[in-house]
Structure formats: structure tokens, C-alpha cells
Coordinates of C-alpha atoms in Angstrom, one line a residue:
K1 CA 14.1 -122.5 75.6
C2 CA 13.4 -125.9 74.4
C3 CA 14.1 -128.3 77.1
T4 CA 11.8 -126.4 79.6
D5 CA 9.1 -126.2 76.7
R6 CA 5.9 -125.2 78.7
K7 CA 2.4 -125.4 77.1
E8 CA -0.3 -124.2 78.2
A9 CA -2.8 -126.4 79.7
S10 CA -6.7 -126.6 80.3
K11 CA -8.3 -123.0 81.2
G12 CA -7.6 -122.3 85.0
G13 CA -4.8 -125.3 85.4
K14 CA -0.8 -125.4 85.7
P15 CA 1.1 -125.6 82.3
E16 CA 2.6 -128.7 81.4
R17 CA 6.0 -129.2 81.3
K18 CA 8.6 -131.1 80.5
S19 CA 12.2 -131.9 82.2
V20 CA 14.6 -129.6 81.5
T21 CA 17.5 -131.8 82.1
A22 CA 16.0 -135.2 80.1
G23 CA 15.3 -132.6 77.3
S24 CA 17.3 -133.9 73.8
A25 CA 20.0 -136.2 75.6
Y26 CA 18.5 -138.3 72.6
D27 CA 18.5 -136.9 69.7
G28 CA 20.1 -138.5 66.7
K29 CA 20.7 -141.1 68.7
K30 CA 16.6 -143.0 67.0
R31 CA 17.7 -145.4 63.7
A32 CA 22.3 -144.6 64.8
I33 CA 21.7 -147.2 67.8
S34 CA 20.8 -149.5 65.3
I35 CA 25.1 -149.3 64.0
G36 CA 25.8 -148.2 67.1
Y37 CA 26.9 -150.9 69.2
H38 CA 28.7 -154.2 68.7
A39 CA 27.9 -157.4 70.6
K40 CA 26.7 -161.4 69.9
G41 CA 23.9 -163.8 70.5
D42 CA 20.3 -164.1 69.9
D43 CA 19.5 -161.5 71.9
A44 CA 21.2 -158.7 70.2
E45 CA 19.6 -160.4 66.6
R46 CA 16.7 -160.4 69.1
F47 CA 17.2 -156.9 69.8
D48 CA 18.2 -156.3 65.7
K49 CA 14.7 -157.3 64.2
A50 CA 13.1 -155.8 67.1
F51 CA 14.9 -152.4 66.3
E52 CA 13.7 -153.0 62.8
S53 CA 10.2 -153.7 62.9
N54 CA 9.4 -151.2 66.2
D55 CA 8.1 -154.0 68.1
L56 CA 7.7 -153.0 71.5
K57 CA 6.7 -156.1 72.9
A58 CA 9.6 -157.9 72.2
F59 CA 12.1 -155.3 73.4
V60 CA 9.8 -155.4 76.4
A61 CA 10.7 -159.4 76.5
L62 CA 14.6 -158.3 76.0
L63 CA 14.7 -155.7 79.2
S64 CA 15.1 -159.5 80.9
S65 CA 18.4 -160.7 78.7
Q66 CA 22.4 -160.3 80.5
Q67 CA 23.6 -161.2 77.8
P68 CA 26.8 -158.5 77.4
I69 CA 27.1 -155.3 75.2
E70 CA 31.2 -155.0 73.9
S71 CA 30.8 -151.5 73.2
F72 CA 29.0 -148.6 71.6
E73 CA 30.6 -145.7 68.5
E74 CA 29.7 -143.1 70.3
R75 CA 28.8 -141.9 74.7
M76 CA 24.3 -143.0 74.2
H77 CA 23.4 -140.1 76.3
P78 CA 25.5 -137.1 78.5
W79 CA 25.3 -138.3 82.1
A80 CA 24.2 -141.8 82.8
E81 CA 25.9 -144.8 81.8
D82 CA 26.2 -147.0 78.3
P83 CA 23.7 -150.1 78.8
R84 CA 26.2 -153.3 79.6
T85 CA 23.6 -156.1 78.1
V86 CA 20.8 -156.5 75.8
G87 CA 18.9 -155.9 78.3
A88 CA 19.9 -152.6 79.7
L89 CA 19.5 -151.9 75.3
A90 CA 16.3 -152.6 75.1
G91 CA 15.3 -149.8 78.1
T92 CA 17.0 -147.6 76.1
Q93 CA 15.3 -147.9 73.3
L94 CA 11.9 -147.7 75.2
A95 CA 13.9 -144.2 76.8
I96 CA 14.3 -143.7 73.0
L97 CA 11.3 -144.0 71.4
A98 CA 9.6 -143.1 74.6
S99 CA 11.6 -139.3 74.2
T100 CA 10.2 -138.8 70.8
A101 CA 6.4 -139.9 71.3
E102 CA 4.9 -136.5 71.6
K103 CA 5.9 -135.6 67.8
D104 CA 6.5 -139.0 66.3
N105 CA 3.4 -141.2 68.2
P106 CA 1.5 -139.1 70.4
L107 CA 0.0 -142.7 71.6
G108 CA 4.2 -144.2 71.9
K109 CA 4.2 -143.7 75.5
D110 CA 0.5 -145.6 76.7
E111 CA 1.5 -148.0 73.8
I112 CA 5.1 -149.3 75.8
R113 CA 3.1 -149.5 78.9
E114 CA 0.1 -151.3 77.2
A115 CA 3.3 -153.9 75.9
G116 CA 3.9 -154.2 79.7
G117 CA 7.0 -151.5 79.7
I118 CA 6.8 -149.9 83.1
P119 CA 6.7 -152.7 85.7
P120 CA 10.3 -154.3 84.4
L121 CA 11.3 -150.8 84.0
V122 CA 11.2 -150.5 88.0
E123 CA 12.2 -153.2 88.9
F124 CA 15.7 -151.9 87.3
L125 CA 16.1 -149.5 89.8
R126 CA 16.4 -153.0 92.0
S127 CA 19.7 -154.0 90.0
D128 CA 23.2 -153.8 91.6
Q129 CA 23.6 -153.0 87.6
T130 CA 24.3 -149.4 87.5
D131 CA 23.2 -149.1 83.8
R132 CA 19.7 -150.4 84.5
V133 CA 18.8 -148.1 87.2
Q134 CA 19.9 -145.3 85.8
T135 CA 18.5 -146.6 82.4
A136 CA 15.3 -146.9 84.6
V137 CA 14.9 -144.0 85.2
V138 CA 15.9 -142.5 82.4
A139 CA 13.3 -144.4 80.7
L140 CA 11.0 -143.5 83.6
S141 CA 11.7 -140.0 83.2
F142 CA 10.1 -139.7 80.0
L143 CA 7.3 -142.9 79.9
T144 CA 5.4 -140.5 83.7
A145 CA 5.8 -137.2 82.0
E146 CA 2.3 -135.6 81.2
C147 CA 0.8 -139.1 80.8
K148 CA -1.4 -140.0 83.7
G149 CA -1.5 -144.0 82.8
N150 CA 2.1 -144.6 82.5
A151 CA 2.7 -142.3 85.7
Q152 CA 0.2 -144.6 88.2
A153 CA 1.3 -147.8 86.6
A154 CA 4.7 -146.7 87.6
Y155 CA 3.1 -145.6 91.2
Q156 CA 1.6 -149.5 91.3
A157 CA 4.5 -151.0 90.3
G158 CA 6.3 -149.8 93.6
A159 CA 8.5 -146.9 92.0
M160 CA 8.0 -144.6 94.5
P161 CA 10.5 -145.5 97.7
L162 CA 12.9 -146.7 95.4
L163 CA 13.4 -143.2 93.1
M164 CA 13.7 -141.6 96.6
K165 CA 16.4 -142.8 97.0
H166 CA 18.4 -141.5 94.1
L167 CA 17.3 -137.7 94.9
D168 CA 20.9 -138.4 97.0
S169 CA 22.5 -139.1 94.0
E170 CA 26.3 -138.0 93.2
V171 CA 25.1 -138.2 89.9
A172 CA 23.1 -134.5 89.3
G173 CA 21.4 -135.5 86.2
M174 CA 20.2 -138.7 88.2
R175 CA 18.9 -137.3 91.3
A176 CA 17.3 -134.2 89.4
A177 CA 15.4 -137.3 86.8
A178 CA 14.5 -139.0 89.7
A179 CA 13.3 -135.7 91.3
T180 CA 11.0 -135.2 87.8
T181 CA 10.0 -139.4 88.1
L182 CA 9.0 -138.2 90.9
R183 CA 7.1 -135.1 90.4
N184 CA 5.8 -136.9 87.4
I185 CA 3.9 -139.2 89.2
C186 CA 2.8 -137.7 92.9
V187 CA 0.3 -134.7 90.7
E188 CA -1.3 -136.9 89.5
S189 CA -3.1 -138.6 93.1
D190 CA -3.1 -136.2 96.1
D191 CA -2.8 -140.2 97.2
Y192 CA 0.5 -140.2 95.6
R193 CA 0.8 -136.9 97.0
R194 CA 0.8 -137.3 100.2
Q195 CA 3.2 -140.1 100.0
F196 CA 5.4 -138.2 98.4
V197 CA 5.7 -136.2 100.9
E198 CA 5.7 -138.3 103.9
L199 CA 8.9 -140.3 102.4
G200 CA 10.3 -137.3 102.9
G201 CA 10.2 -136.3 99.2
I202 CA 9.7 -132.7 99.6
E203 CA 13.3 -132.2 101.7
G204 CA 14.7 -133.9 98.9
L205 CA 13.6 -131.7 96.1
V206 CA 14.7 -128.5 98.9
K207 CA 18.0 -129.5 98.7
Q208 CA 18.2 -129.3 94.9
L209 CA 17.5 -126.2 95.0
L210 CA 20.8 -125.2 94.9
V211 CA 23.8 -128.1 93.4
A212 CA 27.0 -127.8 92.6
P213 CA 27.6 -127.2 88.7
D214 CA 27.8 -131.0 86.5
P215 CA 29.6 -130.0 82.9
A216 CA 27.1 -133.3 81.3
L217 CA 24.1 -130.9 82.1
N218 CA 22.8 -126.8 82.2
Q219 CA 23.7 -125.4 85.3
A220 CA 19.8 -123.0 84.6
D221 CA 17.7 -126.7 83.6
V222 CA 18.2 -128.1 86.5
Q223 CA 17.9 -124.8 88.7
L224 CA 15.2 -124.6 86.9
E225 CA 13.6 -127.8 87.8
A226 CA 14.1 -128.0 90.6
V227 CA 12.5 -124.3 91.4
L228 CA 9.7 -126.3 88.8
N229 CA 9.6 -129.7 90.3
L230 CA 8.6 -128.1 94.9
E231 CA 6.6 -126.2 93.3
D232 CA 4.6 -128.6 91.3
V233 CA 3.8 -130.2 94.5
I234 CA 3.2 -127.9 97.0
E235 CA 0.3 -126.3 95.0
N236 CA -2.8 -127.5 93.9
E237 CA -3.4 -128.1 89.4
D238 CA -5.4 -125.5 89.7
G239 CA -2.8 -123.6 91.8
T240 CA -3.6 -123.0 94.3
L241 CA -1.2 -123.7 97.7
I242 CA -1.4 -126.7 99.5
E243 CA -0.2 -125.0 103.0
A244 CA 0.6 -127.6 104.7
Y245 CA 3.5 -129.0 101.7
A246 CA 3.7 -125.4 101.2
K247 CA 5.0 -124.7 105.3
R248 CA 7.2 -127.7 104.9
A249 CA 8.8 -126.4 102.7
L250 CA 9.8 -123.3 104.3
A251 CA 11.1 -125.0 107.4
A252 CA 13.5 -127.6 104.8
G253 CA 15.0 -123.9 104.1
A254 CA 13.4 -124.0 101.0
E255 CA 13.0 -119.4 100.7
A256 CA 16.4 -119.1 101.8
K257 CA 17.8 -120.7 98.3
L258 CA 14.6 -119.2 97.1
R259 CA 16.3 -116.0 97.4
Q260 CA 19.9 -117.0 95.6
L261 CA 18.5 -117.6 92.9
T262 CA 16.2 -114.6 92.1
K263 CA 20.0 -113.8 91.5
S264 CA 20.6 -116.2 88.6
E265 CA 21.6 -114.7 85.2
D266 CA 18.9 -116.9 83.2
E267 CA 15.2 -115.2 83.6
E268 CA 13.6 -118.0 84.0
V269 CA 14.9 -119.3 86.9
R270 CA 14.9 -115.8 88.5
G271 CA 11.2 -115.6 87.5
A272 CA 10.3 -118.8 89.0
A273 CA 12.3 -118.8 91.9
E274 CA 10.3 -115.2 92.8
E275 CA 7.3 -116.6 91.7
V276 CA 7.8 -119.3 94.4
I277 CA 8.5 -117.3 97.3
E278 CA 5.5 -114.8 96.0
A279 CA 3.4 -118.6 96.9
L280 CA 5.5 -119.7 100.3
R281 CA 4.8 -115.7 101.6
R282 CA 1.1 -117.2 101.7
A283 CA 2.0 -120.3 103.9
G284 CA 4.1 -118.1 106.2

């Protein structure tokens, strides 16, 4: 599956992976966004100029913009709200660039961080504007994927506790993207992982193992990502079990939910669930 995209890492290490719920959400949007929205004002003009020159610092400078956007010609993202301001649109463009970085520009994620993009995106998480919050979660899910520098920058900017509350979001995609962003952050440091666990992160991940289907998402992809996120938190990079965290997952009811997932019609979901059950047995 392209959405799981697991790639072999260094010998003895765990495979790298990208968010299955983020997946190809922005396919075809990189260029269409330049003509796909309607807005008037100086910031809209600045955005268009930044788009034409791919000026990351200009996009970052525009993140604070509250200039309204009138409309879009098509929906920007499968589940996130369309940007309502040029600031949120700038955040969306950074998310698009991060989503295509592996293919188009391997250093793109680092360049967004170096342009100062991480702290203001984390600040979006504190906003009372839903589009800004959702834009931040989507952008950070791409930016922190397999990018230690960005994961560290997000943590240092205070992202972890802000993302935690979205594990219970009413929007399925938001829950999944927040969970994977948290996973991306906490696997980069034992201290980050410890704080995640102390904040109730394992319990939050266990809750996501069995959720109602959402028409905007592929249910098997959502289930697979939930299982992999839990696995990555209870195991070290070399695949060894962190017994205390595994026991915490067991106490939260992980085994019963995983057993239900072993009955999934999707082979990858079944296999991943069986693998995590086997790991949890070592802690039982």
C-alpha cells in the first residue's frame, strides 16, 4: 500500500513509515492552489508572490495574517476545514510542501524549520479558529515525519500537550493526525516518550484502536496507523519492548481491542494487530 509506505531502516532498526491518514491528501494541490482561492488585499498578493518564488520565509511571515479568504474552487483537504484566512492558507501551503518533500525536495522539511515555520504552526494549536488548529495538525504531521530536527523543534515549542487534547477530537482525521504527530515526536527522545506516557498518551492511543468508520478516511488505514502508533511507543527503535509502557497499554484494554482487529478483512491490519499482541504477551 502506498499509504503505509514502510521502508527498511538501518540494520536492526524499525522500519520508517509515513502517516497513513495523511497519505496523499494533497496530491495535485501543489500548483492548483495558486489559482484555487479568491481573496483581495495585500496579504493575498504577498501569498501569490511567495507561491511563485516558493519563498518559505514569506509563507512563514504570512502565518499571522488574518486577512479573510472569500472562497475556494475546490476542497483543499479530505477532512480539514478549508483555510479562512491568508495565514491559514500559508500554513496549508507549508503542509503541501512538507507532504511532497520526500519526492520533490528531500531537504524541504528542514528548510521550513530553518525558515522559522515550526513555532508559529505550534502557536496555531492555541487558536480559537478551527481552520488554524486543523491546518497546524496536518502540517505538523508531515513536518515531523522522519525528521528529528522538526520533531525536536515542535516539542520545544510546546506542541505535545497542545496535541494531546486532539486525541479525543470529534473529527476522525484530526484524532489520527494528532496521534501520529505525537508518535513522531515522542520516538525521537526517551524524555519525550516519558512525558507523552505521563500525559496519558498510551491510553489515548489505545482508544483509537477501535473507532467508528469515517467516510472521509479509509477505515483499514486508520486502524493500521493506530496499531503502528501504539507499537512504536511501547517499543524502542531496535524493536525491544519497553515493559512498563506495554503493561500500561494492557491495563488500558489494548489486548481485547487488538484481538478484534485480528478479525479485520485487511491483511496488514490483521498482521500488525497480531504482532503487537505478541509483544504485549512478553510484558504480561
